[in-house]
Short mmCIF file of C-alpha atoms and ligand atoms in Angstrom, two decimals:
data_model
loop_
_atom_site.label_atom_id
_atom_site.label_comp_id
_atom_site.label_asym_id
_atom_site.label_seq_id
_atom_site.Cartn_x
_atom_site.Cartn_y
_atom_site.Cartn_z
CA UNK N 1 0.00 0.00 0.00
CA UNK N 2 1.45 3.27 -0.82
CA UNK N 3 -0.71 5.85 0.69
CA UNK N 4 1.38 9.26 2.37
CA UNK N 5 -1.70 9.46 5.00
CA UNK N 6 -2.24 6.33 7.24
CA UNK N 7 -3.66 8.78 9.75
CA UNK N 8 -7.36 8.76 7.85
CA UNK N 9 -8.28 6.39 10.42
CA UNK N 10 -7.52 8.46 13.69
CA UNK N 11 -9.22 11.49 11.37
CA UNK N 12 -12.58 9.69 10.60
CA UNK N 13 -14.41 11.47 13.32
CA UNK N 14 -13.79 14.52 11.22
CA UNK N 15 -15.15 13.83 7.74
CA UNK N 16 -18.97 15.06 8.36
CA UNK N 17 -18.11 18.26 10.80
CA UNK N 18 -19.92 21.35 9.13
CA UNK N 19 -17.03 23.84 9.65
CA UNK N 20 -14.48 21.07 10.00
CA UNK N 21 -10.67 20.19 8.16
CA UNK N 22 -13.01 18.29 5.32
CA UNK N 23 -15.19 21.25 4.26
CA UNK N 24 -13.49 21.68 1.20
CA UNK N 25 -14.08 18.07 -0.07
CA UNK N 26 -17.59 18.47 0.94
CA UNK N 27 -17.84 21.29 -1.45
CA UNK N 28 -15.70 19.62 -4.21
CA UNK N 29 -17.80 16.30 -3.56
CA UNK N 30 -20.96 18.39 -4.27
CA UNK N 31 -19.25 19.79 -7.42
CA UNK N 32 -18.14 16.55 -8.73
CA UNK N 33 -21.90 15.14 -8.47
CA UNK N 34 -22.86 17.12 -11.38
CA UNK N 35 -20.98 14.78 -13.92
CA UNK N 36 -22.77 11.74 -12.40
CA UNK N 37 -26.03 10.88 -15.00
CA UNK N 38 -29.15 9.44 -13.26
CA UNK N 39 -28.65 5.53 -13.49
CA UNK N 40 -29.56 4.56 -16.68
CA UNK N 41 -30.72 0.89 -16.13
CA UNK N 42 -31.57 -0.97 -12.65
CA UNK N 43 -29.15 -2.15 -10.56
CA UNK N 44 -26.69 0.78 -11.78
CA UNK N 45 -23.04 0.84 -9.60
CA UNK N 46 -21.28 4.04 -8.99
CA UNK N 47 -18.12 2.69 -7.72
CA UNK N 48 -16.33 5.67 -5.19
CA UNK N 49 -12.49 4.87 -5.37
CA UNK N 50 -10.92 6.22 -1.99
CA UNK N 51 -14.65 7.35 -0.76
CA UNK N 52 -13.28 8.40 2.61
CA UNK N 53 -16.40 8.65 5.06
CA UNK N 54 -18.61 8.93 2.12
CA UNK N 55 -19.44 12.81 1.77
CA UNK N 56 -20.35 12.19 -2.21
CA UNK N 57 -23.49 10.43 -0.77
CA UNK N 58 -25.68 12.95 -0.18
CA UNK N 59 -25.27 14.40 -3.63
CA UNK N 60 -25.97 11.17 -5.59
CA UNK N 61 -28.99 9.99 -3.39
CA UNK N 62 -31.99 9.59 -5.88
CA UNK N 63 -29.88 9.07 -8.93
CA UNK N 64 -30.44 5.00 -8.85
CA UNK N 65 -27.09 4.22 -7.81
CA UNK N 66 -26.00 1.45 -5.67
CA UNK N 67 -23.16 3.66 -4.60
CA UNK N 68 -20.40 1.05 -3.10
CA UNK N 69 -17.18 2.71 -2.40
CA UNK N 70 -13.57 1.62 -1.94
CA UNK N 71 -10.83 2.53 0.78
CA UNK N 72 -8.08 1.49 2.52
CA UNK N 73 -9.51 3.06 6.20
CA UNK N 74 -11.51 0.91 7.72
CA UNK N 75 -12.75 3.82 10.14
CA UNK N 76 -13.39 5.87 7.61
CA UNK N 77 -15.40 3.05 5.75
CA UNK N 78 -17.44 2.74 8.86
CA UNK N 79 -18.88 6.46 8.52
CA UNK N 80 -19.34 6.57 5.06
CA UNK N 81 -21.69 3.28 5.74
CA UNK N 82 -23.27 5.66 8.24
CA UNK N 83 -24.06 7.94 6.43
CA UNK N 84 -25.90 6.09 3.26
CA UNK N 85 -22.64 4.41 1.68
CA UNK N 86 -24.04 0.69 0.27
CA UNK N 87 -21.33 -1.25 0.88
CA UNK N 88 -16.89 -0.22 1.10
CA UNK N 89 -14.48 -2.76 -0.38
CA UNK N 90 -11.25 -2.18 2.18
CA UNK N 91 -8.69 -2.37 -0.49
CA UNK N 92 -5.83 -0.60 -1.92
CA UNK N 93 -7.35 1.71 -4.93
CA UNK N 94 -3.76 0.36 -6.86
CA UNK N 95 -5.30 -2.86 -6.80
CA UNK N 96 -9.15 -3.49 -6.95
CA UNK N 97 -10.49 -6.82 -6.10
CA UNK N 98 -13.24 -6.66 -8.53
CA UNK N 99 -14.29 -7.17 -11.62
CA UNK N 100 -13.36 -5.67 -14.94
CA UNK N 101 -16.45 -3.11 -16.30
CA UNK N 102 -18.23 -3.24 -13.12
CA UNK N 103 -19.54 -0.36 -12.60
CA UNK N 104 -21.64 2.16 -14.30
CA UNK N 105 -19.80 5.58 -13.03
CA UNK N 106 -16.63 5.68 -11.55
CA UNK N 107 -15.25 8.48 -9.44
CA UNK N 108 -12.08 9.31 -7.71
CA UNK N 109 -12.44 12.29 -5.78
CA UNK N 110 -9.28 13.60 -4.05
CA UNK N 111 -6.88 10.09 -4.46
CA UNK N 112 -4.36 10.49 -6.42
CA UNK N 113 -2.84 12.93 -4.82
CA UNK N 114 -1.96 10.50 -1.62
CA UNK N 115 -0.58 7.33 -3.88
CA UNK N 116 2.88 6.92 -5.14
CA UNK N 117 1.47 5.21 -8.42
CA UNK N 118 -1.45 7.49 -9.09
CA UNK N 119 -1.25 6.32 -13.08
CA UNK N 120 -1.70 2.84 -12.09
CA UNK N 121 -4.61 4.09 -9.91
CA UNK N 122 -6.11 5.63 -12.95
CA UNK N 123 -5.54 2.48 -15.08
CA UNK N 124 -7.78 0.85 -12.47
CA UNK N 125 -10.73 3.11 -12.67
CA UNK N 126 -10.62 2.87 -16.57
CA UNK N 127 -10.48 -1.22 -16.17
CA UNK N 128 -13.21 -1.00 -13.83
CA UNK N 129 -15.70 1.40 -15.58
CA UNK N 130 -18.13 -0.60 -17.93
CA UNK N 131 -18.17 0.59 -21.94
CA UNK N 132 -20.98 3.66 -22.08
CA UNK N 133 -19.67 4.17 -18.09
CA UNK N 134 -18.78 7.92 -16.88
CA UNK N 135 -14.97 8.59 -15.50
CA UNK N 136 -15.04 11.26 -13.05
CA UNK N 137 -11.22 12.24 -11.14
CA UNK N 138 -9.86 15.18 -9.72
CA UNK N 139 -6.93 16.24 -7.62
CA UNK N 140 -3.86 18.91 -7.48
CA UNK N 141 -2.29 20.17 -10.28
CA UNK N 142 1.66 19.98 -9.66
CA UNK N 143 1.97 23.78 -10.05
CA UNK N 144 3.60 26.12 -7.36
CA UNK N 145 0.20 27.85 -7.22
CA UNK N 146 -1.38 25.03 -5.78
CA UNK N 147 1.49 23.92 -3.47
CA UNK N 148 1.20 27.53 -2.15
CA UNK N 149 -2.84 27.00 -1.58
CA UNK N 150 -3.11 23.94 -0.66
CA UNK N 151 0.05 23.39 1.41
CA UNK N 152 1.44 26.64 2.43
CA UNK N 153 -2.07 28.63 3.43
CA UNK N 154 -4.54 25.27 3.42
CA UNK N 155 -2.72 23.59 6.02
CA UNK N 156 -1.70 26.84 7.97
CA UNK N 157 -4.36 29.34 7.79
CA UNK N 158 -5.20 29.51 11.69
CA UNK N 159 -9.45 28.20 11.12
CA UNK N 160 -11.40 25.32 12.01
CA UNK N 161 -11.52 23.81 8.04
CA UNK N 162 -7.68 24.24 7.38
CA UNK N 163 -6.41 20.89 6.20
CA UNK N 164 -4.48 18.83 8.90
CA UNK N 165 -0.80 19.49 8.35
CA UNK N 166 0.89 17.40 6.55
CA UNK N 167 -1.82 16.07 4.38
CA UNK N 168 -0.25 16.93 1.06
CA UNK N 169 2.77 15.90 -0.45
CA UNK N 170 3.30 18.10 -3.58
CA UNK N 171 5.79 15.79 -4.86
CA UNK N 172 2.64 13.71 -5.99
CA UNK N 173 0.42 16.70 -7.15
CA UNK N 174 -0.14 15.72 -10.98
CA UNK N 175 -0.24 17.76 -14.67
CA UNK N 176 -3.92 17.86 -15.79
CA UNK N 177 -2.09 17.14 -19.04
CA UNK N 178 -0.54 13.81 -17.54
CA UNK N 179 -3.99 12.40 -15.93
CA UNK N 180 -5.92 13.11 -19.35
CA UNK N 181 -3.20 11.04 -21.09
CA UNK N 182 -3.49 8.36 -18.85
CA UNK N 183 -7.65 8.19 -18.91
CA UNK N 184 -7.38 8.13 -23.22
CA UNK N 185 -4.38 5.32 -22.72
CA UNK N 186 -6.72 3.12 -20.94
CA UNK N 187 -9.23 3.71 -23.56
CA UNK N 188 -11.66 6.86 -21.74
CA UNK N 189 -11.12 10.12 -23.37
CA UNK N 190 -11.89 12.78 -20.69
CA UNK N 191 -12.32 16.71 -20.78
CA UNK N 192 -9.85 18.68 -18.44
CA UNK N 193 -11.72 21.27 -16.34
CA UNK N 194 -10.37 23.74 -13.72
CA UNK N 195 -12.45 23.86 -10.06
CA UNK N 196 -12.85 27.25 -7.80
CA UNK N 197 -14.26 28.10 -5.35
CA UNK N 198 -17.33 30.98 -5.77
CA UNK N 199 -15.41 34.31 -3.88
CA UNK N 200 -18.85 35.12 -2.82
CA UNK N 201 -19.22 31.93 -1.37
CA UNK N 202 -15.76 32.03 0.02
CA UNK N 203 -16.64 35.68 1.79
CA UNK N 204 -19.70 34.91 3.64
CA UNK N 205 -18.19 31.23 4.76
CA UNK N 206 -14.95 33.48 6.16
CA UNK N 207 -17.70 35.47 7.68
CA UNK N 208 -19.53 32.72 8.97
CA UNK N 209 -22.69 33.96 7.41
CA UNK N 210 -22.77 31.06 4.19
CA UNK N 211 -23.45 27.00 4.94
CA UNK N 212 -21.51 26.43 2.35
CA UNK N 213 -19.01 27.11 -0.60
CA UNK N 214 -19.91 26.00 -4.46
CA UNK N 215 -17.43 25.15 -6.56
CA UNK N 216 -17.43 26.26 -10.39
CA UNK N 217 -15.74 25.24 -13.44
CA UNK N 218 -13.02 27.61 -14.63
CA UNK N 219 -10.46 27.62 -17.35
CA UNK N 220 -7.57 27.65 -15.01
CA UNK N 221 -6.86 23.98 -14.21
CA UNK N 222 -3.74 25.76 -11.60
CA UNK N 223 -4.96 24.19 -8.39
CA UNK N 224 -7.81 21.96 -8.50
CA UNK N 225 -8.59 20.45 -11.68
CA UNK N 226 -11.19 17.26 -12.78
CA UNK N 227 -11.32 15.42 -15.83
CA UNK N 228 -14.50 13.51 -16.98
CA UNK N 229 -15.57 11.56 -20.40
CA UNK N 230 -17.30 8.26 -21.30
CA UNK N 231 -15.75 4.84 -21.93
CA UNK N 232 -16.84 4.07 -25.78
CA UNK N 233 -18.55 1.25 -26.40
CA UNK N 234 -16.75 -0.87 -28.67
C1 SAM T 301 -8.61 13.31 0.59
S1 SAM T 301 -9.49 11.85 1.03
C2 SAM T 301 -10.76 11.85 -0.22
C3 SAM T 301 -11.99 11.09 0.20
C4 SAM T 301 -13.18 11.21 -0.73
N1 SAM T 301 -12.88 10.72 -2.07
C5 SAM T 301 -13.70 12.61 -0.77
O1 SAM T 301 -13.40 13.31 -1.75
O2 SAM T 301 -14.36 13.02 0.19
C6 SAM T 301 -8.41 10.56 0.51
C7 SAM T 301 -8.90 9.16 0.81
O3 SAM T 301 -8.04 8.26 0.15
C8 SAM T 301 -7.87 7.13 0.97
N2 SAM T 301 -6.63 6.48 0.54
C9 SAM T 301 -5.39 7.02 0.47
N3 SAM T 301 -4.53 6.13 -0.04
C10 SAM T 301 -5.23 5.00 -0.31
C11 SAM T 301 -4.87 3.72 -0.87
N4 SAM T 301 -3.65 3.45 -1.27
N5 SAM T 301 -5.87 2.81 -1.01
C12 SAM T 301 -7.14 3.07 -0.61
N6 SAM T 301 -7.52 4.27 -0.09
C13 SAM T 301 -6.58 5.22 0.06
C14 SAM T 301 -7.83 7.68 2.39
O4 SAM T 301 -8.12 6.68 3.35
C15 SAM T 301 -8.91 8.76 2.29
O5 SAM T 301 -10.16 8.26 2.63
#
């Protein structure tokens, strides 16, 4: 296993607080939800590579998924069952125990970033998705800009929803140019799309007057970035 943050297990307590060091991938969770089609036949699977304590559940509820999610923290696992997760597969996300073209949708929200192989990590997802299926990934670009957001001031700025420290390791933030690459050579061409945060969003959650922060697409693909396409069917 080759993940840089063991501690997700002594963190799950964390994953659903409002104001709370996940906030952020609440908000991107939310974002990445509006790739996800309704099911298009019964028994649909929207398999959730590295679903942490399951905070893309909320935002796929009533789609006709059976969302089933995979992670190496068993803790986390536990929450995200909690809180409307089907079933989590406690596995590696480098190596999958299941079947080739399982699943209808595949996502991998905020992964790659914490694996030494994060290609072979992609590979998987593309193995796993069935032909017609929807990819969804995003993560850190490797730019400075988003080692000096998400490191420098997300891990340091003195509020409740800073990331814990040492979270990131920049050293395995990836090119948006790199992860589209990989997607179209295991057969799903994907679209590259930046992520930000609304400022007026961002103002009144400072302010503690906003629930919470959207996320919209933007050009820039500097920090956070997502790609997303469909697996042709042969
Ligand atoms: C930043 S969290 C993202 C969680 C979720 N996808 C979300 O966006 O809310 C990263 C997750 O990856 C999991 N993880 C890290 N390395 C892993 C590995 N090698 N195999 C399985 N899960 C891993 C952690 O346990 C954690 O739940």
């Amino acid at each position: 296993m080759t993940t840089t943050v063991p501690e997700y297990d002594t963190w799950s307590g964390l994953w659903w607080q409002r104001r709370g060091p996940f906030s952020t991938l609440r908000w991107i969770a939310r974002a990445r939800a509006e790739h996800i089609p309704p099911a298009a036949r019964a028994d649909a699977v929207l398999l959730d590579v590295a679903c942490g304590g399951g905070l893309l559940h909320p935002f796929i509820a009533g789609k006709g998924y059976r969302h089933v999610g995979v992670d190496v923290s068993t803790k986390s696992a536990e929450v995200a069952l909690r809180h409307g997760v089907d079933e989590v597969v406690i596995a590696d996300i480098n190596d999958i125990p299941l079947d080739d073209a399982c699943a209808d949708v595949v996502v991998a929200g905020h992964c790659l970033e914490h694996v030494e192989r994060p290609l072979d990590v992609v590979a998987e997802c593309c193995r796993l998705l069935r032909p017609g299926g929807t990819l969804i990934i995003d993560t850190i670009a490797d730019t400075l800009l988003a080692r000096l957001a998400v490191i420098t001031l997300g891990e340091n700025i003195p509020v409740t929803w800073a990331a814990p420290k040492g979270t990131h390791d920049h050293r395995l933030f990836i090119a948006p140019r790199t992860l589209a690459d990989a997607c179209a050579a295991h057969g799903v061409p994907v679209d590259v799309f930046g992520l930000v945060p609304s400022t007026r969003d961002l103002i009144a959650w400072s302010l503690r007057r906003g629930d919470d922060v959207r996320m919209r697409r933007a050009r820039s693909t500097g920090i956070l970035y997502g790609v997303s396409g469909v697996k042709p069917v042969p």
